[in-house]
Short mmCIF file of C-alpha atoms in Angstrom, two decimals:
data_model
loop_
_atom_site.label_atom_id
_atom_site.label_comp_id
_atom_site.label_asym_id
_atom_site.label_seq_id
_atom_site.Cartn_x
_atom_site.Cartn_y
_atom_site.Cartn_z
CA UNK A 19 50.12 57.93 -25.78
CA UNK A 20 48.94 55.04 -23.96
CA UNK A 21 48.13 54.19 -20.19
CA UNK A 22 48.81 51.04 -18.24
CA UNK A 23 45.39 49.41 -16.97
CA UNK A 24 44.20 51.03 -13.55
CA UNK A 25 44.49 47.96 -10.90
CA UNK A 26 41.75 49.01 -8.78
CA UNK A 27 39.15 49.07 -12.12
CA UNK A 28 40.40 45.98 -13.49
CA UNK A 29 38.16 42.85 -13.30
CA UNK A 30 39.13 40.04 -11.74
CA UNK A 31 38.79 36.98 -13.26
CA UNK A 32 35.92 34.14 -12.17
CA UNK A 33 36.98 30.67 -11.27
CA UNK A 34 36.14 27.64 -13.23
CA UNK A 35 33.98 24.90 -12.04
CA UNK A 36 35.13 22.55 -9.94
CA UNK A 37 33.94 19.33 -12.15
CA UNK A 38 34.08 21.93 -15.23
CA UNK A 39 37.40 23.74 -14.97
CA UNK A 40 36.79 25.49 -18.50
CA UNK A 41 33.28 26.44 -17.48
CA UNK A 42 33.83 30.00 -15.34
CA UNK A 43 31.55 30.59 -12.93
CA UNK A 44 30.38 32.83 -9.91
CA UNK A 45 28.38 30.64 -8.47
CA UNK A 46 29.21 27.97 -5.10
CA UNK A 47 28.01 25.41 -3.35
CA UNK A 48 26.50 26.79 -0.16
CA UNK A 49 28.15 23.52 1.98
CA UNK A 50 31.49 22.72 0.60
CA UNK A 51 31.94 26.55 -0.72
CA UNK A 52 33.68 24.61 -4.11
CA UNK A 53 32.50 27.15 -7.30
CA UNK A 54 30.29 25.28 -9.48
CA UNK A 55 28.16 26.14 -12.60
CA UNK A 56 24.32 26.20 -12.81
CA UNK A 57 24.46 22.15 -14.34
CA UNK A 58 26.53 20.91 -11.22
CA UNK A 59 24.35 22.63 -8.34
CA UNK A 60 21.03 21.87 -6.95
CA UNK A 61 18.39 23.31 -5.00
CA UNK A 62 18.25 22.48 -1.22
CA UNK A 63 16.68 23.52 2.16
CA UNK A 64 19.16 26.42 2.34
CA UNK A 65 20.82 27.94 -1.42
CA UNK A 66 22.28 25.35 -3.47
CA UNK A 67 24.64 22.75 -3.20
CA UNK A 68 26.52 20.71 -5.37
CA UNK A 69 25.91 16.91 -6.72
CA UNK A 70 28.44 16.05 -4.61
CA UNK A 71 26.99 17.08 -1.52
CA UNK A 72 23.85 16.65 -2.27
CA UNK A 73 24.46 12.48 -2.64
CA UNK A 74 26.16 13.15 0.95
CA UNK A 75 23.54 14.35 2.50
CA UNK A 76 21.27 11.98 1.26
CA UNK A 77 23.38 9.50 2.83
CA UNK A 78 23.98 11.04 6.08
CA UNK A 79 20.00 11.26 6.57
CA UNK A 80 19.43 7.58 5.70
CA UNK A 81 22.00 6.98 8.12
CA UNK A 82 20.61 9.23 11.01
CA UNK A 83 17.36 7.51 10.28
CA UNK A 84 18.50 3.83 10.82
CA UNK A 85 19.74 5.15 14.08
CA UNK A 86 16.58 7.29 14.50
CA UNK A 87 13.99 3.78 14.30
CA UNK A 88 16.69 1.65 16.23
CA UNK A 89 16.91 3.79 18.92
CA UNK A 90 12.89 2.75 18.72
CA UNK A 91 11.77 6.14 17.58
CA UNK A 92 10.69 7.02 13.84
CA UNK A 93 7.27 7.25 12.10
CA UNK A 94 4.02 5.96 14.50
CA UNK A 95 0.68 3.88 13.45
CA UNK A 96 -2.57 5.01 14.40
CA UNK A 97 -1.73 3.51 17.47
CA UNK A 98 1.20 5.17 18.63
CA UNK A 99 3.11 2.22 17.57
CA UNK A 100 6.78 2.18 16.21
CA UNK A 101 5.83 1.74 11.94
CA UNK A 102 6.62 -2.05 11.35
CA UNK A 103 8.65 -2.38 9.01
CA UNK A 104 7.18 -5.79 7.27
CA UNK A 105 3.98 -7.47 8.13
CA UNK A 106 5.05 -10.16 10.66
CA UNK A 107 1.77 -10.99 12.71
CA UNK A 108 -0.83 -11.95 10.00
CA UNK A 109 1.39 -14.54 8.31
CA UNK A 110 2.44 -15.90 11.76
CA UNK A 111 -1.26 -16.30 12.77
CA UNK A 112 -2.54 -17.78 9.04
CA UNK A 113 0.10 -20.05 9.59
CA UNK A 114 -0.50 -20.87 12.47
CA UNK A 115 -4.40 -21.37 11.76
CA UNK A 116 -3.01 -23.64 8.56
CA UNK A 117 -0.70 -26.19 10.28
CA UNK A 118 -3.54 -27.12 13.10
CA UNK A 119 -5.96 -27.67 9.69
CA UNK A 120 -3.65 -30.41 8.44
CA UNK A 121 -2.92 -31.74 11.87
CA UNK A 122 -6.52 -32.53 12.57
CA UNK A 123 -6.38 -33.82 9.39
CA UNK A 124 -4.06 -36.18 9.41
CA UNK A 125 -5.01 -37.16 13.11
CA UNK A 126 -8.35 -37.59 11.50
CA UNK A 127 -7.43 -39.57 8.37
CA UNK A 128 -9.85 -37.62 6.80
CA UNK A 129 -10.05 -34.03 5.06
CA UNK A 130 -13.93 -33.50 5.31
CA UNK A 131 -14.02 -34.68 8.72
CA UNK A 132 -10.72 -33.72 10.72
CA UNK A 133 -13.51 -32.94 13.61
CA UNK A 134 -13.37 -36.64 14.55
CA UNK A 135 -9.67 -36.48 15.98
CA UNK A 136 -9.08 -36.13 19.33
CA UNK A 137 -7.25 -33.18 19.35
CA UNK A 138 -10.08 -31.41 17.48
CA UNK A 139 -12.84 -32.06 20.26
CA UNK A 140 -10.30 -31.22 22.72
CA UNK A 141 -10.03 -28.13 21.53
CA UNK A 142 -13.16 -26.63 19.89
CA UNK A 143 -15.38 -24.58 21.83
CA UNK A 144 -17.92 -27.09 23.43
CA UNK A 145 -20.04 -25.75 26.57
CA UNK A 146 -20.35 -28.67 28.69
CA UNK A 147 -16.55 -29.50 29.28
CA UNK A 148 -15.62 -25.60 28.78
CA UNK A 149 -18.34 -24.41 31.61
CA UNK A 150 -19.16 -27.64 33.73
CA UNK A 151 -15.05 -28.96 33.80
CA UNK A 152 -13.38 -25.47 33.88
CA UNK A 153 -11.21 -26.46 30.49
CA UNK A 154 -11.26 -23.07 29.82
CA UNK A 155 -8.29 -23.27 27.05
CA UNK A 156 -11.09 -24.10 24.55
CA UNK A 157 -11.81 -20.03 24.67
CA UNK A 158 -8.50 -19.38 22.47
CA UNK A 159 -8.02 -23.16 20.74
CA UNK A 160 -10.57 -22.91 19.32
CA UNK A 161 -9.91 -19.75 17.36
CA UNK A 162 -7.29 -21.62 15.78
CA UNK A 163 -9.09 -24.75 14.34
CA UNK A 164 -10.77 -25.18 11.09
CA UNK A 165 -13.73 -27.95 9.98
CA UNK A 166 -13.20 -28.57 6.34
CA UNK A 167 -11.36 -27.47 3.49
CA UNK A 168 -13.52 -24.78 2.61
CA UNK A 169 -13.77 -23.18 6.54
CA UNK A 170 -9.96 -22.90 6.94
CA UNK A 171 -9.71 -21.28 3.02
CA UNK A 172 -12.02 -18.80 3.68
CA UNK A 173 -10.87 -17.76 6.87
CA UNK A 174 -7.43 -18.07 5.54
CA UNK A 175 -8.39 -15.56 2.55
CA UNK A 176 -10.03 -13.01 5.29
CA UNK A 177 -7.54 -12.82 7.62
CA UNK A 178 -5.03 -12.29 4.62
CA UNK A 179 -7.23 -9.47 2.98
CA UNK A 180 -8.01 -7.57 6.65
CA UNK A 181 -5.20 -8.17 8.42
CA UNK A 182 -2.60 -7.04 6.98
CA UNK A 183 -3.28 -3.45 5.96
CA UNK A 184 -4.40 -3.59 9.68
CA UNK A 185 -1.38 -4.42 11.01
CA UNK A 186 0.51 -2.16 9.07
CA UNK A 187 -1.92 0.82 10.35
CA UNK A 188 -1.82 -0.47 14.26
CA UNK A 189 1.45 -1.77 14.39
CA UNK A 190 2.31 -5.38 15.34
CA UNK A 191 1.48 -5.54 19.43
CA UNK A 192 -1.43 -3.57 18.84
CA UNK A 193 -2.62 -5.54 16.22
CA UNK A 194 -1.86 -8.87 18.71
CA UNK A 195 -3.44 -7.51 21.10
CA UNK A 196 -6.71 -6.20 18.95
CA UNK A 197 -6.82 -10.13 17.70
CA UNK A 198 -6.76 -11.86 20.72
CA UNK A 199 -9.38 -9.56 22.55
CA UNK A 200 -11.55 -9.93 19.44
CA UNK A 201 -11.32 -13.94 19.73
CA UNK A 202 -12.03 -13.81 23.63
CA UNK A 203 -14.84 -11.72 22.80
CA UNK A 204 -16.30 -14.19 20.37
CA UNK A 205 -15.87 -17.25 22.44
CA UNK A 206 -17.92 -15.41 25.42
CA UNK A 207 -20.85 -14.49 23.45
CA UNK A 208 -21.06 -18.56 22.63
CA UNK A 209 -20.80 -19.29 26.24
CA UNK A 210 -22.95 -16.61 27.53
CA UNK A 211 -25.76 -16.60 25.14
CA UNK A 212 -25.72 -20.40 24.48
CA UNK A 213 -26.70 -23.43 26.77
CA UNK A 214 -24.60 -26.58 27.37
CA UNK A 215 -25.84 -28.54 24.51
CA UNK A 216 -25.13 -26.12 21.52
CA UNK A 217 -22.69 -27.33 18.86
CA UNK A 218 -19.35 -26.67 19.29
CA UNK A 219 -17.85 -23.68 17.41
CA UNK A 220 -14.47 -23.21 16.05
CA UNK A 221 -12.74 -21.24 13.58
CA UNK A 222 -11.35 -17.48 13.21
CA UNK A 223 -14.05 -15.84 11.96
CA UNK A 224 -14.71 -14.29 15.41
CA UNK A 225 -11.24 -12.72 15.83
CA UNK A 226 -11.99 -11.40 11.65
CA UNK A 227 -14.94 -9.69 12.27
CA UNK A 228 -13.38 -7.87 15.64
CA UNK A 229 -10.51 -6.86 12.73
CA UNK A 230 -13.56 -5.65 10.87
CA UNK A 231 -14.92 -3.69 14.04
CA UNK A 232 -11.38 -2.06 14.12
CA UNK A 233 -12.02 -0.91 10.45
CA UNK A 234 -15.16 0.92 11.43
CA UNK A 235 -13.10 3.48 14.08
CA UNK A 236 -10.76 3.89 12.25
CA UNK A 237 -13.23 4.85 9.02
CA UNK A 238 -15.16 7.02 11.70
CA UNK A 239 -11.84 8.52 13.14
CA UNK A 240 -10.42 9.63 9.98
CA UNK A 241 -13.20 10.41 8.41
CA UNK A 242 -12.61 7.87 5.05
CA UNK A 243 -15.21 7.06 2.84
CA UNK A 244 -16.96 4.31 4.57
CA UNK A 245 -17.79 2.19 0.84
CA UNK A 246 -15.36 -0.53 0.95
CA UNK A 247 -16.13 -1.29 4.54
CA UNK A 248 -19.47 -1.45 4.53
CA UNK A 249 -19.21 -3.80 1.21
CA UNK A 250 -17.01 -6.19 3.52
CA UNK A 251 -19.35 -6.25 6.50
CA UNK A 252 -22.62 -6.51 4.21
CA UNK A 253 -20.64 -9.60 2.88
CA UNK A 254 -19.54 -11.06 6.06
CA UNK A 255 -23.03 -10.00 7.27
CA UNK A 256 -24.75 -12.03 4.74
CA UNK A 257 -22.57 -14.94 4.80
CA UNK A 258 -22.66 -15.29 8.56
CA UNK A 259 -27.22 -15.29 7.66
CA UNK A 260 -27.15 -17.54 4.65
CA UNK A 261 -24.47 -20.27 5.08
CA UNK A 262 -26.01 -23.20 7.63
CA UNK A 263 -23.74 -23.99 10.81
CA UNK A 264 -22.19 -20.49 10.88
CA UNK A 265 -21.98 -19.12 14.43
CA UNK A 266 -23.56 -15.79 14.40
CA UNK A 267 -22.70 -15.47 18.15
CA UNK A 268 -19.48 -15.43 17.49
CA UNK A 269 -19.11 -13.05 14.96
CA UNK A 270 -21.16 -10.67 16.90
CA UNK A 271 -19.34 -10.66 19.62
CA UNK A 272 -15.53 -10.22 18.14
CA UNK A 273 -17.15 -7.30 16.36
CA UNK A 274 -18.01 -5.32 19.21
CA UNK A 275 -14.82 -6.86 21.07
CA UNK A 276 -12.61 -5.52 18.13
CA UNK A 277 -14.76 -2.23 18.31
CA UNK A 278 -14.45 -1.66 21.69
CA UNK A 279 -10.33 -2.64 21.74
CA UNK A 280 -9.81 -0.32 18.87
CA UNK A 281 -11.62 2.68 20.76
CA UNK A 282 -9.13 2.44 23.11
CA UNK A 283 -6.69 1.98 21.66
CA UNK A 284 -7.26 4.84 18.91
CA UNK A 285 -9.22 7.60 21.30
CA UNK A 286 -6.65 7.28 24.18
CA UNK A 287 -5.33 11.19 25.13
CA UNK A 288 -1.85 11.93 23.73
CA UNK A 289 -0.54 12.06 27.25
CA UNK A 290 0.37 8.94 28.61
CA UNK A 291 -1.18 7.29 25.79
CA UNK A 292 0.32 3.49 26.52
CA UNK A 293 -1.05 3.69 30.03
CA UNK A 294 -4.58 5.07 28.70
CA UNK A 295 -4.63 1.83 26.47
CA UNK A 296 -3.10 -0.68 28.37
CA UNK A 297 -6.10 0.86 31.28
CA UNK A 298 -8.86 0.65 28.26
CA UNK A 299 -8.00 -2.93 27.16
CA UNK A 300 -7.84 -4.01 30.63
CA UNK A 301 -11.37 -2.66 30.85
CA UNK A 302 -12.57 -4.65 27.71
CA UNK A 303 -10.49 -8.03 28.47
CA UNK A 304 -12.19 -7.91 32.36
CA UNK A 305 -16.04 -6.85 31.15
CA UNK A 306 -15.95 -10.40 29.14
CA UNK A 307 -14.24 -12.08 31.55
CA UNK A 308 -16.91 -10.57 34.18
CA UNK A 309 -19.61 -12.44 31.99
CA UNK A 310 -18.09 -15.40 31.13
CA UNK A 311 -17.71 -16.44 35.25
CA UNK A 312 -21.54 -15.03 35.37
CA UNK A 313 -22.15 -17.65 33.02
CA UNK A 314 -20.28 -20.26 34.67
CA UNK A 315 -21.93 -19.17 38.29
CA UNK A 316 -25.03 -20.25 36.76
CA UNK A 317 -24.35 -23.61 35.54
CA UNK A 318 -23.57 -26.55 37.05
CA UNK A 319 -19.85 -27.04 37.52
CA UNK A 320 -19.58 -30.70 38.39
CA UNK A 321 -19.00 -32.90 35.90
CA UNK A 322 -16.98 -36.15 34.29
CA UNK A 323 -15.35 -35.50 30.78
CA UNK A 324 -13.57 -38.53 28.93
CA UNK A 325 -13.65 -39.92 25.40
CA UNK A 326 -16.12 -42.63 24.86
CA UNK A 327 -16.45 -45.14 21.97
CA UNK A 328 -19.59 -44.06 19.93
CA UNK A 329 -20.33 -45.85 16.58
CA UNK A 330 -17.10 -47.00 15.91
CA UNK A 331 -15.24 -43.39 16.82
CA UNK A 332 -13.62 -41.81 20.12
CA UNK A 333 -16.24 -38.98 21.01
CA UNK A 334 -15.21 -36.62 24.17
CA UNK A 335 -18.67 -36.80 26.66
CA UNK A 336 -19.09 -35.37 29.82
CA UNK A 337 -21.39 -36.31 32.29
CA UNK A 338 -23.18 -34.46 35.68
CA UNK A 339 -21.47 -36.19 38.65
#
């Protein structure tokens, strides 16, 4: 004689999938609560959730994220920097360094001697008119212009190699500011350490080698194997020794500019670190000022500056009043 089935010990029967209806399962996603077999579900932070909301999720974060760096927060640079997102500054300045090249040139007529235009002499870094006729814009023009084809290509292919990683690891208005400092610091060690009848200098090999100072703290602050930077400063090192007309000056002193910026700019306490950088830098910028007007309160500041026929060209000559 045969029973009916006992309700209470019967077993229920397990839904199918929600993508798999003919696939039963006891498993669900731990968001949307839909069941779902093993294939359809995937490991997150907390249980597993389906494909679905998975690619949700993924969405939603990128999202958040956008709104996370435009809001001006996000990942930081060594710096404390918002992370640039593309490398703006270095292909601004080798631009920059490129178009003033050809202008000289054309001004010139002349690609191995673009130094004979006007606008070259009124901007290199010459002594006499810089120190004795206060045209103190020569400090920072004359980062920016190049004597011959092979001067602007090398300093074009340095500031491509070193700058750009650089940037990426400061940020872009660290990286500005790290540049500019560097070139200051390379014009004053001309001025300071030179009398008024040494050459003129120009070119960006000063505000380089302070990029290349800013490579050594960071090496020394992280701790990085020091081999590829010490095979770009032998180079530089060597270069700056062997090739005639190279100011030497002027390397040396964006190095320890660029060494000195990037201390304080790296080393500043976590605590009000912009004002503990903006108050380093400030430090730096006002030290080489301090010995640049030493410089100028020892030489004579009276003088006459105009162009002057000379074999045929228009040469810029100053003379003592």
């Amino acid at each position: 004689m045969s029973q009916p089935p006992n309700p209470q010990y019967q077993q229920a029967a397990m839904p199918g999938c929600w993508w798999h209806p003919n696939r039963p399962t006891g498993l669900s996603c731990s968001r949307c609560e839909r069941p779902a077999c093993p294939d359809c579900l995937r490991e997150a932070a907390v249980g597993f959730q389906c494909t679905d909301c998975v690619q949700a999720g993924r969405q939603q974060a990128r999202v958040q994220q956008k709104q996370y760096r435009d809001a001006g927060y996000g990942a930081r640079t060594l710096a404390g920097a918002q992370q640039p997102r593309a490398v703006v500054v270095t292909p601004a300045l080798l631009a920059i360094n490129v178009v003033l090249f050809f202008v000289t040139v054309a001004l010139a007529g002349s690609l191995t001697s673009n130094n004979i235009s006007e606008f070259f002499q009124l901007g290199n870094l010459d002594n006499a008119p810089t120190l004795a006729n206060n045209e103190w814009w020569r400090i920072f023009t004359s980062g920016f212009l190049h004597f011959g084809l092979l001067h602007i290509a090398s300093n074009a292919f340095s500031l491509w190699f070193v700058g750009r990683p650089l940037e990426t690891a400061l940020g872009r208005v660290p990286f500005t500011v790290l540049y500019f400092v560097s070139m200051l610091g390379g014009s004053a060690a001309c001025l300071v350490f030179t009398d008024l009848g040494a050459p003129p200098v120009v070119g960006a090999s000063g505000a380089i080698f302070g990029l290349i100072g800013a490579y050594t703290v960071i090496v020394i602050k992280l701790r990085l194997n020091p081999t590829w930077l010490l095979v770009i400063l032998g180079l530089n090192v060597f270069i700056s020794f062997q090739v005639p007309n190279i100011s030497i000056l002027a390397h040396a002193g964006g190095f320890v500019a660029g060494l000195l910026a990037t201390f304080a700019l790296l080393y500043a306490p976590e605590k009000d670190r912009l004002r503990w950088q903006i108050g380093g830098i400030a430090i730096v910028v006002v030290a080489i000022i301090g010995l640049i007007a030493w410089k100028d309160s020892q030489t004579i500041s009276a003088a006459f500056c105009q162009f002057t026929p000379y074999q045929g060209q228009s040469v810029y000559i100053c003379y003592r009043q």
